[in-house]
XYZ file of C-alpha atoms in Angstrom:
582
model
C -20.802 161.798 -28.837
C -22.287 160.679 -32.111
C -26.022 161.472 -32.296
C -28.127 160.475 -35.263
C -31.784 160.727 -36.181
C -33.551 157.450 -35.586
C -37.114 156.930 -36.785
C -39.558 156.221 -33.993
C -40.995 153.370 -35.989
C -37.688 151.540 -35.667
C -37.654 152.213 -31.953
C -41.134 150.692 -31.896
C -39.995 147.530 -33.609
C -36.985 147.053 -31.396
C -38.790 147.908 -28.208
C -42.249 146.481 -28.868
C -43.428 149.991 -28.065
C -46.117 151.838 -30.002
C -45.082 154.947 -31.920
C -46.330 158.313 -30.739
C -43.669 160.775 -31.931
C -42.327 161.208 -35.434
C -38.604 161.426 -34.722
C -36.302 160.773 -31.794
C -32.634 161.380 -31.259
C -30.939 158.104 -30.430
C -27.303 158.043 -29.328
C -24.470 155.795 -30.322
C -24.580 153.785 -27.112
C -20.882 152.906 -27.218
C -19.897 156.569 -27.168
C -22.139 158.075 -24.499
C -20.389 160.555 -22.230
C -21.560 161.870 -18.903
C -21.678 165.403 -20.278
C -23.932 164.631 -23.209
C -26.384 162.083 -21.834
C -28.064 160.820 -18.640
C -29.994 164.053 -18.129
C -33.658 163.253 -18.806
C -36.153 160.447 -18.357
C -36.320 160.148 -22.134
C -32.570 159.494 -22.243
C -33.187 156.405 -20.125
C -36.176 155.423 -22.226
C -34.173 155.624 -25.446
C -31.315 153.638 -24.002
C -33.341 150.782 -22.488
C -35.592 150.145 -25.516
C -32.695 148.637 -27.469
C -32.941 145.405 -25.472
C -36.484 144.490 -26.470
C -35.122 142.925 -29.654
C -33.696 140.130 -27.494
C -37.128 138.592 -26.991
C -38.141 135.700 -29.266
C -40.543 136.339 -32.111
C -40.685 137.577 -35.668
C -38.547 140.542 -36.606
C -39.315 142.967 -39.435
C -38.333 141.404 -42.733
C -37.843 137.979 -41.161
C -38.160 134.927 -43.419
C -38.972 132.222 -40.902
C -41.690 130.704 -38.768
C -40.968 132.779 -35.679
C -41.355 131.053 -32.342
C -43.252 128.230 -34.022
C -40.025 126.782 -35.405
C -38.160 127.069 -32.122
C -38.811 123.484 -31.007
C -36.617 122.231 -33.867
C -33.932 121.557 -31.256
C -36.052 119.029 -29.364
C -38.121 115.869 -29.597
C -41.183 117.959 -30.520
C -40.077 118.849 -34.027
C -37.650 117.982 -36.779
C -35.858 119.981 -39.428
C -34.793 118.208 -42.590
C -31.201 118.734 -41.435
C -30.056 117.338 -38.117
C -29.682 119.682 -35.146
C -26.020 119.978 -34.143
C -26.704 120.341 -30.418
C -28.902 117.250 -30.296
C -26.434 115.242 -32.350
C -23.419 116.248 -30.282
C -21.754 118.001 -33.210
C -20.723 121.163 -31.394
C -17.039 121.739 -30.742
C -14.961 123.829 -28.359
C -14.582 126.408 -31.093
C -18.294 126.567 -31.933
C -19.426 128.817 -29.111
C -22.360 129.938 -31.262
C -21.732 133.512 -30.201
C -23.575 132.975 -26.951
C -20.595 133.583 -24.630
C -21.236 137.276 -25.032
C -21.373 139.855 -22.262
C -21.946 142.831 -24.554
C -25.534 143.425 -23.514
C -24.668 142.904 -19.866
C -21.908 145.487 -20.165
C -24.244 148.108 -21.610
C -27.017 147.349 -19.101
C -24.450 147.787 -16.327
C -23.632 151.196 -17.755
C -27.322 152.078 -17.598
C -27.677 150.852 -14.017
C -24.617 152.826 -12.971
C -25.861 156.037 -14.615
C -29.601 156.365 -13.974
C -28.958 158.104 -10.662
C -27.446 160.980 -12.643
C -30.879 161.652 -14.116
C -32.306 161.863 -10.595
C -29.484 164.234 -9.727
C -30.751 166.507 -12.511
C -33.998 166.914 -10.540
C -36.078 164.178 -12.227
C -38.340 162.345 -9.765
C -37.543 158.651 -9.430
C -41.193 157.808 -10.079
C -40.751 159.245 -13.583
C -37.964 156.765 -14.373
C -38.812 153.746 -12.212
C -40.231 151.847 -15.213
C -36.941 152.195 -17.086
C -34.825 151.315 -14.054
C -36.965 148.238 -13.457
C -36.467 147.268 -17.082
C -32.720 147.641 -16.636
C -32.693 145.140 -13.781
C -35.020 142.839 -15.738
C -32.809 142.804 -18.815
C -29.634 142.141 -16.855
C -31.418 139.169 -15.285
C -32.670 138.060 -18.709
C -29.240 138.142 -20.339
C -27.554 136.423 -17.422
C -30.160 133.672 -17.397
C -29.395 132.977 -21.056
C -25.716 132.601 -20.137
C -26.514 130.247 -17.246
C -28.709 128.104 -19.499
C -25.882 127.734 -22.007
C -22.796 127.591 -19.792
C -23.741 127.095 -16.152
C -21.096 128.955 -14.150
C -20.300 132.387 -15.602
C -18.505 135.416 -14.155
C -20.987 137.712 -12.412
C -20.220 141.324 -13.270
C -22.518 144.011 -11.918
C -20.451 147.110 -12.718
C -19.347 148.561 -16.055
C -16.061 147.068 -17.221
C -13.500 148.628 -19.509
C -10.377 147.356 -21.304
C -8.262 147.797 -18.175
C -10.797 146.381 -15.689
C -9.546 143.590 -13.439
C -13.003 142.013 -13.687
C -12.115 140.894 -17.197
C -9.973 138.204 -15.567
C -12.433 137.044 -12.927
C -13.123 133.303 -12.610
C -16.554 131.814 -13.222
C -19.138 132.367 -10.490
C -21.020 129.197 -9.431
C -24.305 128.995 -11.295
C -26.500 129.046 -8.217
C -24.857 132.246 -7.001
C -25.455 133.784 -10.409
C -29.077 132.694 -10.162
C -29.338 134.280 -6.713
C -28.163 137.544 -8.255
C -30.620 137.146 -11.128
C -33.472 136.687 -8.661
C -32.335 139.749 -6.703
C -32.375 141.798 -9.914
C -35.885 140.554 -10.649
C -36.999 141.560 -7.157
C -35.917 145.098 -8.008
C -37.725 144.913 -11.344
C -40.872 143.782 -9.526
C -40.508 146.646 -7.065
C -39.873 149.365 -9.634
C -42.125 148.520 -12.578
C -45.847 149.348 -12.583
C -48.573 146.719 -12.421
C -50.765 145.665 -15.324
C -50.554 145.895 -19.084
C -48.189 148.625 -20.233
C -48.428 150.307 -23.624
C -51.096 147.871 -24.858
C -48.898 144.938 -23.855
C -45.819 146.112 -25.733
C -43.807 146.920 -22.622
C -42.629 145.087 -19.515
C -44.490 145.301 -16.224
C -44.327 144.040 -12.641
C -46.239 140.824 -13.374
C -43.927 139.828 -16.230
C -40.951 140.187 -13.893
C -42.764 137.998 -11.353
C -43.418 135.373 -14.017
C -39.828 135.420 -15.201
C -38.615 135.077 -11.619
C -40.758 131.951 -11.278
C -39.350 130.611 -14.580
C -35.736 131.133 -13.499
C -36.300 129.562 -10.088
C -38.077 126.521 -11.558
C -35.257 126.046 -14.038
C -32.555 126.141 -11.379
C -34.520 124.036 -8.893
C -35.181 121.242 -11.331
C -31.686 121.502 -12.825
C -30.116 120.981 -9.411
C -32.544 118.181 -8.523
C -32.170 116.120 -11.684
C -28.468 116.771 -12.275
C -27.636 115.933 -8.652
C -24.555 113.751 -8.328
C -23.193 114.819 -11.713
C -20.544 117.312 -12.734
C -23.346 119.659 -13.848
C -24.683 120.281 -10.339
C -23.279 123.116 -8.182
C -21.335 122.044 -5.118
C -23.731 123.767 -2.718
C -26.887 122.494 -4.361
C -30.254 123.299 -2.768
C -33.001 122.544 -5.303
C -35.872 122.931 -2.845
C -34.841 126.510 -2.156
C -35.459 127.422 -5.792
C -38.550 125.264 -6.147
C -40.053 127.120 -3.201
C -39.158 130.471 -4.769
C -40.820 129.315 -7.999
C -43.892 128.282 -6.019
C -44.077 131.575 -4.162
C -43.556 133.729 -7.245
C -46.065 131.851 -9.387
C -48.620 131.856 -6.572
C -48.100 135.556 -5.970
C -48.738 136.277 -9.640
C -51.854 134.106 -9.662
C -53.119 135.857 -6.515
C -52.225 139.326 -7.839
C -52.609 139.008 -11.604
C -52.699 142.700 -12.463
C -55.560 142.114 -14.873
C -53.976 139.090 -16.546
C -55.609 135.671 -16.687
C -56.540 132.760 -18.956
C -58.140 133.777 -22.232
C -61.352 131.918 -23.017
C -64.472 132.773 -24.970
C -65.980 129.349 -24.382
C -65.163 128.015 -27.848
C -63.083 124.922 -27.137
C -62.243 124.416 -30.835
C -60.961 127.936 -31.486
C -59.731 129.650 -28.318
C -56.349 127.933 -28.156
C -55.697 128.541 -31.859
C -56.530 132.244 -31.793
C -53.968 132.783 -29.040
C -51.250 132.437 -31.659
C -52.261 134.145 -34.891
C -53.512 137.600 -33.939
C -52.368 140.953 -35.263
C -52.983 142.593 -31.885
C -53.138 141.237 -28.342
C -54.014 144.561 -26.750
C -57.336 143.153 -25.496
C -56.132 139.613 -24.735
C -55.717 139.164 -20.984
C -53.444 136.121 -21.287
C -50.727 137.563 -23.515
C -48.646 139.712 -21.192
C -46.086 140.915 -23.744
C -46.140 140.902 -27.534
C -44.550 142.700 -30.483
C -46.578 145.045 -32.668
C -46.173 145.298 -36.460
C -47.520 147.822 -38.947
C -47.026 147.590 -42.724
C -47.584 151.330 -43.150
C -44.569 151.948 -40.932
C -42.420 149.388 -42.706
C -42.688 146.932 -39.809
C -43.756 143.533 -41.107
C -42.469 139.996 -41.576
C -42.771 137.067 -43.969
C -43.769 134.443 -41.412
C -47.205 133.773 -42.832
C -45.614 132.840 -46.149
C -44.242 129.802 -44.297
C -46.760 128.558 -41.755
C -49.966 128.290 -43.810
C -48.258 127.863 -47.155
C -45.250 125.521 -47.023
C -43.597 123.107 -44.645
C -40.700 125.416 -43.902
C -38.400 122.420 -43.645
C -39.929 121.548 -40.270
C -42.514 119.124 -38.995
C -43.971 118.156 -35.642
C -43.045 114.765 -34.228
C -44.951 111.574 -33.636
C -43.752 111.726 -30.037
C -45.469 115.078 -29.528
C -48.673 113.907 -31.215
C -48.721 110.831 -28.977
C -48.853 113.037 -25.859
C -52.326 114.409 -26.571
C -54.911 112.599 -24.459
C -58.175 111.309 -25.794
C -61.336 113.229 -24.978
C -62.117 110.815 -22.137
C -58.944 112.036 -20.390
C -57.048 108.797 -21.010
C -53.825 108.317 -22.999
C -53.971 106.693 -26.404
C -52.491 103.470 -25.032
C -55.511 102.843 -22.796
C -58.425 104.755 -24.313
C -61.081 102.997 -26.346
C -61.655 106.236 -28.206
C -58.287 106.189 -29.938
C -58.677 105.546 -33.672
C -55.047 104.786 -34.447
C -52.523 106.819 -36.386
C -53.077 105.652 -39.948
C -54.043 108.987 -41.460
C -54.475 112.467 -39.994
C -58.228 112.078 -39.599
C -57.782 108.978 -37.460
C -54.915 110.326 -35.382
C -56.870 113.478 -34.510
C -60.236 111.855 -33.832
C -61.450 112.043 -30.227
C -58.310 113.832 -29.058
C -57.562 116.883 -26.918
C -58.751 119.866 -29.039
C -55.302 121.421 -28.755
C -54.103 118.789 -31.237
C -56.371 120.004 -34.019
C -55.356 123.581 -33.231
C -51.627 122.782 -33.411
C -51.334 120.443 -36.427
C -52.713 121.021 -39.920
C -55.542 118.577 -40.605
C -57.527 117.956 -43.801
C -59.960 120.813 -44.333
C -58.049 123.407 -42.322
C -57.982 126.746 -44.147
C -54.762 127.673 -45.902
C -56.332 130.704 -47.611
C -59.488 132.562 -46.702
C -61.326 135.168 -48.772
C -63.992 137.112 -46.898
C -64.345 134.267 -44.432
C -64.717 131.615 -47.149
C -62.118 128.854 -47.480
C -60.576 129.247 -50.918
C -57.773 126.762 -50.307
C -57.872 123.951 -47.756
C -55.151 121.703 -46.404
C -55.054 118.171 -47.780
C -51.655 116.762 -46.862
C -48.232 117.990 -45.853
C -45.519 118.474 -48.520
C -43.694 115.398 -47.284
C -41.731 114.810 -50.491
C -40.908 118.414 -51.394
C -37.362 119.777 -51.294
C -35.611 122.120 -48.886
C -37.720 124.697 -47.091
C -40.792 123.619 -49.059
C -40.730 120.291 -47.230
C -42.501 119.114 -44.082
C -40.159 116.239 -43.167
C -42.460 114.466 -40.693
C -45.847 114.894 -42.369
C -47.206 116.703 -39.305
C -47.339 120.312 -40.494
C -47.431 123.189 -38.007
C -50.869 124.854 -37.845
C -50.261 126.766 -34.630
C -49.530 130.413 -35.361
C -50.764 130.301 -38.950
C -53.161 132.915 -40.305
C -54.871 132.153 -43.642
C -55.621 135.803 -44.421
C -54.017 136.331 -47.867
C -53.206 139.918 -46.917
C -50.648 138.453 -44.520
C -48.491 136.730 -47.135
C -49.377 137.254 -50.778
C -46.601 139.785 -51.271
C -43.287 140.019 -49.483
C -42.995 141.539 -46.052
C -46.658 142.181 -45.253
C -47.161 139.840 -42.309
C -48.280 141.649 -39.160
C -49.355 138.760 -36.973
C -47.659 138.766 -33.603
C -46.935 136.005 -31.104
C -46.849 135.875 -27.315
C -43.556 136.679 -25.611
C -44.916 135.960 -22.139
C -48.325 134.521 -21.365
C -50.062 134.107 -18.046
C -50.690 130.378 -18.462
C -47.008 129.734 -17.785
C -47.521 130.746 -14.162
C -50.107 127.972 -13.757
C -47.789 125.316 -15.136
C -44.859 126.558 -13.060
C -46.892 126.427 -9.867
C -48.144 122.910 -10.585
C -44.685 121.592 -11.445
C -42.846 123.269 -8.569
C -45.365 121.986 -6.022
C -45.260 118.499 -7.518
C -41.467 118.497 -7.307
C -41.679 119.610 -3.657
C -44.264 116.908 -2.958
C -46.832 119.422 -1.722
C -49.296 119.518 -4.604
C -52.981 119.013 -3.811
C -56.166 118.614 -5.831
C -56.926 122.274 -5.120
C -53.604 123.212 -6.704
C -54.366 121.097 -9.771
C -57.858 122.584 -10.066
C -56.377 126.090 -9.987
C -53.683 125.339 -12.565
C -53.782 122.322 -14.893
C -57.552 122.057 -14.869
C -58.038 125.703 -15.796
C -56.050 125.042 -18.958
C -58.057 121.910 -19.631
C -61.306 123.830 -19.119
C -60.389 126.118 -22.009
C -60.422 123.158 -24.411
C -63.151 121.130 -22.704
C -60.909 118.319 -21.518
C -61.689 116.214 -18.410
C -60.037 117.351 -15.200
C -56.868 115.777 -13.872
C -57.632 113.928 -10.642
C -54.534 113.618 -8.446
C -55.849 110.507 -6.731
C -57.029 108.778 -9.870
C -54.240 108.999 -12.440
C -54.293 105.852 -14.538
C -50.980 104.323 -15.515
C -49.774 105.140 -18.997
C -47.460 102.372 -20.254
C -45.891 104.947 -22.576
C -44.909 107.516 -19.954
C -41.509 108.939 -20.827
C -40.507 108.966 -17.144
C -41.786 105.710 -15.603
C -39.544 106.086 -12.532
C -41.181 109.393 -11.608
C -44.573 109.872 -9.969
C -47.764 109.842 -12.047
C -48.490 113.475 -11.184
C -45.089 114.659 -12.409
C -45.518 112.664 -15.623
C -48.922 114.235 -16.246
C -47.738 117.758 -15.474
C -44.864 117.287 -17.903
C -47.329 116.014 -20.500
C -49.541 119.058 -19.959
C -46.569 121.373 -20.354
C -45.466 119.656 -23.563
C -48.941 119.916 -25.071
C -49.763 123.458 -23.913
C -46.403 124.891 -25.000
C -45.878 122.846 -28.165
C -43.917 124.766 -30.819
C -43.306 127.758 -28.542
C -39.653 127.079 -27.727
C -39.906 125.740 -24.168
C -39.115 122.106 -24.872
C -35.314 122.195 -25.183
C -34.954 123.982 -21.838
C -37.285 121.448 -20.232
C -35.202 118.527 -21.490
C -32.000 120.157 -20.258
C -33.253 121.050 -16.761
C -34.852 117.638 -16.280
C -31.600 115.935 -17.353
C -33.878 114.018 -19.706
C -31.703 113.680 -22.794
C -31.094 110.007 -22.012
C -34.839 109.318 -22.079
C -35.773 111.615 -24.960
C -32.764 112.431 -27.162
C -29.616 110.305 -26.981
C -29.780 107.338 -29.367
C -33.224 108.358 -30.641
C -34.585 110.090 -33.717
C -37.628 112.258 -34.379
C -40.270 110.232 -36.246
C -43.278 111.351 -38.263
C -46.585 110.066 -39.616
C -47.451 106.483 -40.380
C -46.817 106.406 -44.120
C -49.635 105.367 -46.424
C -48.731 105.060 -50.082
C -52.297 105.953 -51.083
C -51.800 109.428 -49.570
C -48.565 109.961 -51.513
C -48.948 107.838 -54.651
C -45.936 109.326 -56.414
C -43.549 109.001 -53.482
C -40.732 106.499 -53.806
C -39.917 104.850 -50.501
C -36.208 104.985 -49.817
C -35.742 107.979 -52.103
C -38.487 110.522 -51.520
C -39.321 109.319 -48.036
C -37.463 107.169 -45.510
C -39.393 104.837 -43.215
C -38.484 102.941 -40.071
C -39.188 99.237 -39.639
C -42.708 99.978 -38.400
C -43.664 102.132 -41.359
C -43.287 105.567 -39.765
C -41.564 108.417 -41.534
C -37.966 108.574 -40.289
C -36.472 111.712 -41.869
C -33.112 111.710 -40.083
C -32.328 108.021 -40.470
C -29.557 108.654 -42.976
C -27.959 111.451 -40.942
C -28.202 109.666 -37.589
C -28.435 105.915 -38.212
C -27.742 105.197 -34.539
C -29.900 108.044 -33.284
C -28.900 111.425 -31.933
C -25.318 111.507 -30.696
C -26.047 113.732 -27.689
C -23.393 113.035 -25.035
C -25.102 113.146 -21.634
C -21.728 113.616 -19.940
C -20.963 116.739 -21.971
C -23.747 118.275 -24.032
C -26.045 119.624 -21.334
C -23.807 122.701 -21.432
C -21.902 124.352 -24.249
C -18.134 124.535 -24.273
C -16.552 127.751 -23.092
C -14.956 129.029 -26.323
C -11.246 128.328 -26.512
C -10.405 131.969 -27.189
C -12.037 132.950 -23.881
C -9.930 130.401 -22.016
C -6.839 131.795 -23.685
C -7.702 135.401 -22.889
C -8.637 134.677 -19.276
C -6.589 131.922 -17.578
C -8.938 132.088 -14.551
C -11.698 130.433 -16.562
C -12.153 126.676 -16.583
C -13.848 124.451 -19.137
C -17.243 122.764 -18.792
C -17.549 119.025 -18.024
C -16.711 116.731 -20.901
C -15.090 119.462 -22.967
C -11.679 119.393 -21.275
């Protein structure tokens, strides 16, 4: 077996785990033999830490906006180039590398070998954390496959070049999800409770939250795709919605020290959730990735968020979802000042708006707490990655400390991987979908999030009609819960999955384009309309008009799932293609 010296600092980066030893031996995981490995608890620790890199967030050396660019594949955000998935540009040969069972194969090796460590005399309690992580990661990787492809072969044992399992057919998605949930039950059983390693390692409560996420996804997928080729034949959405309810409620009842972060500052608390160097003392952020310049672990993300547009901009549709401070939507509130200019659009609105979008006066560079450079307007007419194509520039996640970006690779801000607030939104949505939600439920979920930013409570019996609801055929409570989710999780990468599981591409994507600010020539006196900036007939910035003159080409009969790559169909005749790709 090939063994090589691997710096602990690299292990830390890949595993989100703090560094306590100078050097560790790390094996070539493709060449592990029974004789040379699987003998100590540390063997398991070394093996399992490799999978932490799968979580979203900045990576050392990264030149991007981290999770805060991840809504570019949705109606929340636009890139200056059109998104292929939204525009229906993917092909059978463009599998995007996501039909990949490599991680599942190596996790299966781990799960088949950990007992050998026990056989060496190591107490199970000494390795239960690592075993729980093994079951968690198999669930995590399989859920990614289900999200992309639906039915996928379920393989729970190591496979080799001569394994018959290589030619298995696809397992129905709901059966795969059942297996995912069973794996998460084991993770919940085996992992310890509460923050682990300052929040840099998985724990029981994270597994409970992820179980609720998976169950909500499958429950709503089966409910809203019912009667289509995307629904499993033995569909039972309420089964999964109830599991989501139970798991989220169990986490809320047994939070393991986690909760909703609030200092009482409604104009700062939401913002500071997303630009900190350390979340070790933040009770809401359950898992995060640590960076340290002195160890060579840093990123370039803060050279994008507070400095340039990064080629991305938030959408008018997202901005329109923020309620006014009287708790009413913009269409009905007398407090709404219109959208001609950032000052007007942000006036009297949910404080999360001003903590998500750059507004005039926001700090772009601070020196000793003094604003040395303030935001005036987005680089709407710049080129390439310098550009903010919608005029709504992303403030969420930005940190104006010049030490974070003035030279390459010094950014050490982190971002949440899992946060406790998701459990509240899952519980509210699952109960609303089951038709069992009460005012008590809303007070314990949605209204706790509103309390953080000083917004009026949602009253189940007094929801006023919003003529601009995206889902007018659904109940008012479901519309408002979906609004709350869109606002609370803006620019965190949840939106695409929500659109897919709600089967909402016809309402939100197909035939539509992402729009931006209402254009005022006085704000951009040198801009040439039609050349530097494209407008729609109503005067709003329309950055993708030339690339999608008829709107996004998303095919609702095909594009909710990716195509199984042609080479996989050739290699395994037992596989079948996804709907619309035949």
